[in-house]
PDB file of C-alpha atoms in Angstrom:
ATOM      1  CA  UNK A   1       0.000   0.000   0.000  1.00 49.00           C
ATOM      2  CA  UNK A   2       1.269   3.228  -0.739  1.00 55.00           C
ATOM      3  CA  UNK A   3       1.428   6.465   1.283  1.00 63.00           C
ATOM      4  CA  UNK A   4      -1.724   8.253   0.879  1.00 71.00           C
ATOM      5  CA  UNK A   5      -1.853  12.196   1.000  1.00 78.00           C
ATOM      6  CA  UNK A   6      -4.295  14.493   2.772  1.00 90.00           C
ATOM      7  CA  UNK A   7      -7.873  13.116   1.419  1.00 93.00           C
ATOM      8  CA  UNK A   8     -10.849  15.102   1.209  1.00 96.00           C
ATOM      9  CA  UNK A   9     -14.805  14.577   0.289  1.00 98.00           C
ATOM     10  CA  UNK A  10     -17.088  17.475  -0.866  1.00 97.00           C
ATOM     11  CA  UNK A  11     -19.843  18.459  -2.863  1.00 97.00           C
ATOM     12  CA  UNK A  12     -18.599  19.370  -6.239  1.00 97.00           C
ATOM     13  CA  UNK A  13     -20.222  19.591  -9.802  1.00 97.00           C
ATOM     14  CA  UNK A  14     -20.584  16.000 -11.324  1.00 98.00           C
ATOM     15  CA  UNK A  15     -19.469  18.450 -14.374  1.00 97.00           C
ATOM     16  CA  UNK A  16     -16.286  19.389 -13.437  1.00 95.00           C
ATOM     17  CA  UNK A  17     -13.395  18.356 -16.608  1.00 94.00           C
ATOM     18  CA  UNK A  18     -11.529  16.859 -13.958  1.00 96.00           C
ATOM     19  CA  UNK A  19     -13.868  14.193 -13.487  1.00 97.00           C
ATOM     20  CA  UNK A  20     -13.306  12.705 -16.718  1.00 95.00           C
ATOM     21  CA  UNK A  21     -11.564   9.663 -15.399  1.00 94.00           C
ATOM     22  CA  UNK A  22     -13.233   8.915 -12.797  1.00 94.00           C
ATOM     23  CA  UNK A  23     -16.609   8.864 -14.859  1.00 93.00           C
ATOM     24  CA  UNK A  24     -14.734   6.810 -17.710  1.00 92.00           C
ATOM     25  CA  UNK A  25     -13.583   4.349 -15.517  1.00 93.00           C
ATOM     26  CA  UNK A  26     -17.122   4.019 -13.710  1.00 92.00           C
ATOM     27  CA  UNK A  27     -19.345   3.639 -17.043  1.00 88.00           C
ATOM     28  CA  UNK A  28     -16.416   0.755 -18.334  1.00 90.00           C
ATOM     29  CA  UNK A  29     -16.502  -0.831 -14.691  1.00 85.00           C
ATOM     30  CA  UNK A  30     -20.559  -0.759 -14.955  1.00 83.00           C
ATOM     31  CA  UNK A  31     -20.410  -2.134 -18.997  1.00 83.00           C
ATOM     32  CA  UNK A  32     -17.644  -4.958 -18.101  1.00 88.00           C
ATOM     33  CA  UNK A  33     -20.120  -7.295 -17.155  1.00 85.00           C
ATOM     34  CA  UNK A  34     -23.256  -6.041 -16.779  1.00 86.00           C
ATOM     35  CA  UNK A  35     -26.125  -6.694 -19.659  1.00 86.00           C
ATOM     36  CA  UNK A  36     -27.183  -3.147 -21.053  1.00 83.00           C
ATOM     37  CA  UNK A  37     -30.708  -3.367 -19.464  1.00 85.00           C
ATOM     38  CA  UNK A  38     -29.521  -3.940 -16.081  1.00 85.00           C
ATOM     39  CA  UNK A  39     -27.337  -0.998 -15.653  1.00 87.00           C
ATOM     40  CA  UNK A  40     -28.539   1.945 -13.839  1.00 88.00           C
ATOM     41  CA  UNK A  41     -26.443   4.111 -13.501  1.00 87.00           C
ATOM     42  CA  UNK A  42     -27.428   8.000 -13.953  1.00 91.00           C
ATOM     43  CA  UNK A  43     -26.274  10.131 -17.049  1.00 92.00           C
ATOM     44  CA  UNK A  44     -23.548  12.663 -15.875  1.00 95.00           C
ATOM     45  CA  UNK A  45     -25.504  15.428 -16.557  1.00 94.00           C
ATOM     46  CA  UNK A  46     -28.472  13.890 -14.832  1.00 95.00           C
ATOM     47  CA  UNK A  47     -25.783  13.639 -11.390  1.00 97.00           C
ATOM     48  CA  UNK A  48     -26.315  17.743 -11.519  1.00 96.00           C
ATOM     49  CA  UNK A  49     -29.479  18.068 -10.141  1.00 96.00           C
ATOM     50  CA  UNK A  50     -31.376  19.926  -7.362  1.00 95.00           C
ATOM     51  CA  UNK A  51     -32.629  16.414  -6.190  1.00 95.00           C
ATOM     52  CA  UNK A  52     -28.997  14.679  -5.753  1.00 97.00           C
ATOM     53  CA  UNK A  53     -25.482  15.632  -3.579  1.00 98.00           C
ATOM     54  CA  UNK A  54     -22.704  14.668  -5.329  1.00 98.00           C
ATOM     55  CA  UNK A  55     -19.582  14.031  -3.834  1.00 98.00           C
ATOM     56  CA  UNK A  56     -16.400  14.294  -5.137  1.00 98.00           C
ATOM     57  CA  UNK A  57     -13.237  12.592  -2.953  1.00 98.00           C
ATOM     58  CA  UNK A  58     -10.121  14.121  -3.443  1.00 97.00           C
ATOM     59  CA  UNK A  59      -6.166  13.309  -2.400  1.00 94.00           C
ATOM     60  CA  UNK A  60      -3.835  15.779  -2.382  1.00 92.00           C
ATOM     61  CA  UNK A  61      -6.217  17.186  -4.975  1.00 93.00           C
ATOM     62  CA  UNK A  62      -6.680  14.836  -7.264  1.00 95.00           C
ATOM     63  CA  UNK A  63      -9.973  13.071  -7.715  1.00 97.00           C
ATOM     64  CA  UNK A  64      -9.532   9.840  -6.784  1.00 97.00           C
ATOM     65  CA  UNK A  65     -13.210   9.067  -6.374  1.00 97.00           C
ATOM     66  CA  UNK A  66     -16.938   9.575  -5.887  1.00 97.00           C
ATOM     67  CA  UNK A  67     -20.284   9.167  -5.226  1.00 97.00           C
ATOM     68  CA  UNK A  68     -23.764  10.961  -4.942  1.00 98.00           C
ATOM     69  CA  UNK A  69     -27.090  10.995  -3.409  1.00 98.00           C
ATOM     70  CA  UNK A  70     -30.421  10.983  -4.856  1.00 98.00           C
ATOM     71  CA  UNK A  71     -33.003  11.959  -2.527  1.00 97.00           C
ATOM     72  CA  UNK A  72     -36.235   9.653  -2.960  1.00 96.00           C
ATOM     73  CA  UNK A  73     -39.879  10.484  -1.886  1.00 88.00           C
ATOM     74  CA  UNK A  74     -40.621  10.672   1.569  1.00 91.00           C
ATOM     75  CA  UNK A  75     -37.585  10.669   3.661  1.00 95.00           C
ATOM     76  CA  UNK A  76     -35.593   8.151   2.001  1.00 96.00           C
ATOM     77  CA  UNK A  77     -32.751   8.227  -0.228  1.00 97.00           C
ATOM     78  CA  UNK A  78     -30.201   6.559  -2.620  1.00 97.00           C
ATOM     79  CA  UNK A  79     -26.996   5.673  -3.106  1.00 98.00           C
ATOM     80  CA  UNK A  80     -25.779   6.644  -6.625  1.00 96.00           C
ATOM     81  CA  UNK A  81     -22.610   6.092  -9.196  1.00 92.00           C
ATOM     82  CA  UNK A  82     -20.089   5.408  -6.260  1.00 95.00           C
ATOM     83  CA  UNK A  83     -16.883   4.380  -7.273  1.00 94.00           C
ATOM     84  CA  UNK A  84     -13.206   4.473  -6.432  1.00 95.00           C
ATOM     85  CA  UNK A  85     -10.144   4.426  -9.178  1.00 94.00           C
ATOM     86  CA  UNK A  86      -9.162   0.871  -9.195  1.00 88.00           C
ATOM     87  CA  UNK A  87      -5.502   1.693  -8.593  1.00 91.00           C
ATOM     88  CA  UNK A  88      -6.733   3.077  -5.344  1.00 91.00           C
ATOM     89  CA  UNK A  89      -9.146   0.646  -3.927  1.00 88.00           C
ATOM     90  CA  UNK A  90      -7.914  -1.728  -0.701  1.00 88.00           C
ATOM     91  CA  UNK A  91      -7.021   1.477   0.766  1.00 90.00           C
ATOM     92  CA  UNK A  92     -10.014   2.475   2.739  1.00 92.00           C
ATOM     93  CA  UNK A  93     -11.178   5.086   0.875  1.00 95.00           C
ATOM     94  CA  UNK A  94     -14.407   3.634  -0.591  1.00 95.00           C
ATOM     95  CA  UNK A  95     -15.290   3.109   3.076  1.00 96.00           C
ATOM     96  CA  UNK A  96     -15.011   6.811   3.649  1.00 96.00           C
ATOM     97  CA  UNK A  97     -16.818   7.861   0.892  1.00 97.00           C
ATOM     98  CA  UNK A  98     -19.619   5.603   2.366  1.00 98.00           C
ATOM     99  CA  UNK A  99     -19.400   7.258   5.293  1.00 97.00           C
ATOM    100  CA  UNK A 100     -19.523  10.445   4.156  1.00 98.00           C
ATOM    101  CA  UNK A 101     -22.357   9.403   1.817  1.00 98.00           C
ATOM    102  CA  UNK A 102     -23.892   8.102   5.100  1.00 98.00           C
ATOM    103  CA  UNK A 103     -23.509  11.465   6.847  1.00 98.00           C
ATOM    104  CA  UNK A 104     -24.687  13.384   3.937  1.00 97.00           C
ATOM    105  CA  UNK A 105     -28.454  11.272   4.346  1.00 97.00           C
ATOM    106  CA  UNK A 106     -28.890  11.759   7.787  1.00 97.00           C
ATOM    107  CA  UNK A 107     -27.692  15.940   7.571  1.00 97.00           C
ATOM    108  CA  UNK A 108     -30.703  15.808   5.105  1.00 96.00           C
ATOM    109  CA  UNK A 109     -32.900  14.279   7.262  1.00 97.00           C
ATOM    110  CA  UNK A 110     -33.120  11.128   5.622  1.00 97.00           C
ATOM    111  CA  UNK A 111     -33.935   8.210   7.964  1.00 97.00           C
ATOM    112  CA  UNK A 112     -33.409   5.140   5.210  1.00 97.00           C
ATOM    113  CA  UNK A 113     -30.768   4.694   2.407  1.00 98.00           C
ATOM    114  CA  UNK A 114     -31.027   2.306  -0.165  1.00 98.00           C
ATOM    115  CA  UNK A 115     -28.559   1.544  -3.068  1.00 98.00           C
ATOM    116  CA  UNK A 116     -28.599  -0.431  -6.073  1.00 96.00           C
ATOM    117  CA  UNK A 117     -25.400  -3.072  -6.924  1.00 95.00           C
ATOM    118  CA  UNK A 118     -24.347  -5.785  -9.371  1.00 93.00           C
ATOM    119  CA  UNK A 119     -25.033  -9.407  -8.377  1.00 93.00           C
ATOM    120  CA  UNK A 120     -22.343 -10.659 -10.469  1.00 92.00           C
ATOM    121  CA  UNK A 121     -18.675 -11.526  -9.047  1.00 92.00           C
ATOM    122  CA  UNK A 122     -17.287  -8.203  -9.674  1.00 90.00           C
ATOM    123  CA  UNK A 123     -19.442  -6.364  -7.939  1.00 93.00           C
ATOM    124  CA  UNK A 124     -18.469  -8.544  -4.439  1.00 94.00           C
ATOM    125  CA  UNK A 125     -16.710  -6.150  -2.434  1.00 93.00           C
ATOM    126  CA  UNK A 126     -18.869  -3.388  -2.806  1.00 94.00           C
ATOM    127  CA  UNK A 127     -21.756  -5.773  -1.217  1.00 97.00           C
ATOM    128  CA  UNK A 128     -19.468  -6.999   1.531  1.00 96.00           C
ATOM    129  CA  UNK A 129     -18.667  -2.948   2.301  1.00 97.00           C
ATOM    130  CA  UNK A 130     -22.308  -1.961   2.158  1.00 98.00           C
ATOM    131  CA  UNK A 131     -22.882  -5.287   4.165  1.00 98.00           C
ATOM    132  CA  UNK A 132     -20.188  -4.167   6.579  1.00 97.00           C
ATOM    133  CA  UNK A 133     -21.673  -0.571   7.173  1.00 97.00           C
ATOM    134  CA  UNK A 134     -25.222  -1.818   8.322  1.00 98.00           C
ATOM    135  CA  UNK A 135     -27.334  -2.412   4.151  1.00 98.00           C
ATOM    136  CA  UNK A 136     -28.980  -5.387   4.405  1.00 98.00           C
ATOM    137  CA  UNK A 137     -30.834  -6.878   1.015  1.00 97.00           C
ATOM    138  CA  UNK A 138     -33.890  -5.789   0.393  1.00 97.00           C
ATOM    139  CA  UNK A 139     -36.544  -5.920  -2.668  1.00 96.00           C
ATOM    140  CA  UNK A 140     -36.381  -3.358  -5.528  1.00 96.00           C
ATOM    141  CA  UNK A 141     -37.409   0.363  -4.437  1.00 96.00           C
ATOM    142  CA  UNK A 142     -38.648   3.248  -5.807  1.00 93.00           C
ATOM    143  CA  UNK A 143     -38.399   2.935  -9.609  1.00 89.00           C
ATOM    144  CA  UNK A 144     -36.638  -0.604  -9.770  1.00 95.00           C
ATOM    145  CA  UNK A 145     -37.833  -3.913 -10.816  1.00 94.00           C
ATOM    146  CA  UNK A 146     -36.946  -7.280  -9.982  1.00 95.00           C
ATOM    147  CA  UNK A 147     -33.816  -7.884 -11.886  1.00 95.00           C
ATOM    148  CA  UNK A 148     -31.410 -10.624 -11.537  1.00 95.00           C
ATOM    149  CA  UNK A 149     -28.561  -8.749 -12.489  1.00 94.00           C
ATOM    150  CA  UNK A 150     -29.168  -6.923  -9.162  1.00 95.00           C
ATOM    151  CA  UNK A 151     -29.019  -6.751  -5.916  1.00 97.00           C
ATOM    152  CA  UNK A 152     -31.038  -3.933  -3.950  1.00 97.00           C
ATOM    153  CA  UNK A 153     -29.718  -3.335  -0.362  1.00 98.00           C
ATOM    154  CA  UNK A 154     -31.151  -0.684   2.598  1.00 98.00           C
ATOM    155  CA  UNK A 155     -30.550   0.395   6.127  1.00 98.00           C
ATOM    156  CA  UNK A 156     -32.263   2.797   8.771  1.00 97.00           C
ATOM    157  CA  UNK A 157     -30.603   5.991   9.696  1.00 96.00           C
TER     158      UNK A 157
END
C-alpha cells in the first residue's frame, strides 16, 4: 500500500473536466459485465441536479473518487454512481466515501438509504462494504424492478 496524502470529500459539480476519469472508468466498470438493461447508472448530466449531492473525494487534490445521493420520496434516499479508481481501492477510501455518503443522508434528514449493486462476481466487495456498514438486502425500491442482475440493499438511519 502506498502512502496516501491528505484526502478530502465534498460536494462538487458531477461536471467538473476533472472528473473525466473517474466517470470513464465508472461507465467501463458498470459495462464490463453487466447486460445493457440492467445498468442503472445516472447520465452525468443527470448527477447535476437539485434532487442529488454529489460528492467528489479528493487526495492531495486529485480526484480519486466519488459518489452521490439521490433523494427519494418521503424521507428516504439513494446511493448513486459510487466508485473508487481501481488503482486506489484496498485502501479504505471507498469506506469513507460511504461514510460520508452516510452522513450526507442523515444531515438531510433522511432516515433510510437504499442503493442499487451488481449481483455478479465483480461487484463482491462493494456488497461486503455496504454489508459491513449496516445495508442489508432488500426488494427493488422506488423505480426498480426485480432484476437478476441486481441486488437492492437498505438500512435505517
Amino acid at each position: 500500500m502506498r502512502d496516501r496524502g491528505p484526502v478530502t470529500i465534498a460536494a462538487e459539480s458531477p461536471l467538473s473536466p476533472d472528473l473525466d476519469l473517474l466517470f470513464a472508468r465508472h461507465v467501463q466498470a458498470m459495462h464490463a459485465d453487466t447486460p445493457p438493461e440492467s445498468i442503472h447508472m445516472l447520465p452525468r448530466g443527470e448527477l447535476a441536479s437539485p434532487s442529488i449531492t454529489f460528492l467528489v473525494m479528493r487526495e492531495t487534490g486529485e480526484p480519486v473518487g466519488m459518489g452521490a445521493l439521490k433523494r427519494l420520496s418521503g424521507s428516504g434516499g439513494e446511493i448513486k454512481s459510487m466508485h473508487v479508481l481501481a488503482e486506489r481501492r484496498g485502501q479504505g477510501l471507498s469506506r469513507l466515501m460511504l461514510q460520508a455518503l452516510v452522513a450526507e443522508a442523515r444531515a438531510g434528514g433522511l432516515t433510510r438509504l437504499s442503493l442499487e449493486t451488481g449481483a455478479q462476481d465483480s461487484f463482491r466487495a462493494a456488497r461486503a462494504l455496504y454489508a459491513g456498514a449496516g445495508f442489508a438486502e432488500c426488494g427493488p425500491f422506488e423505480g426498480y424492478g426485480a432484476d437478476p442482475n441486481s441486488v437492492f440493499m437498505s438500512r435505517s438511519l
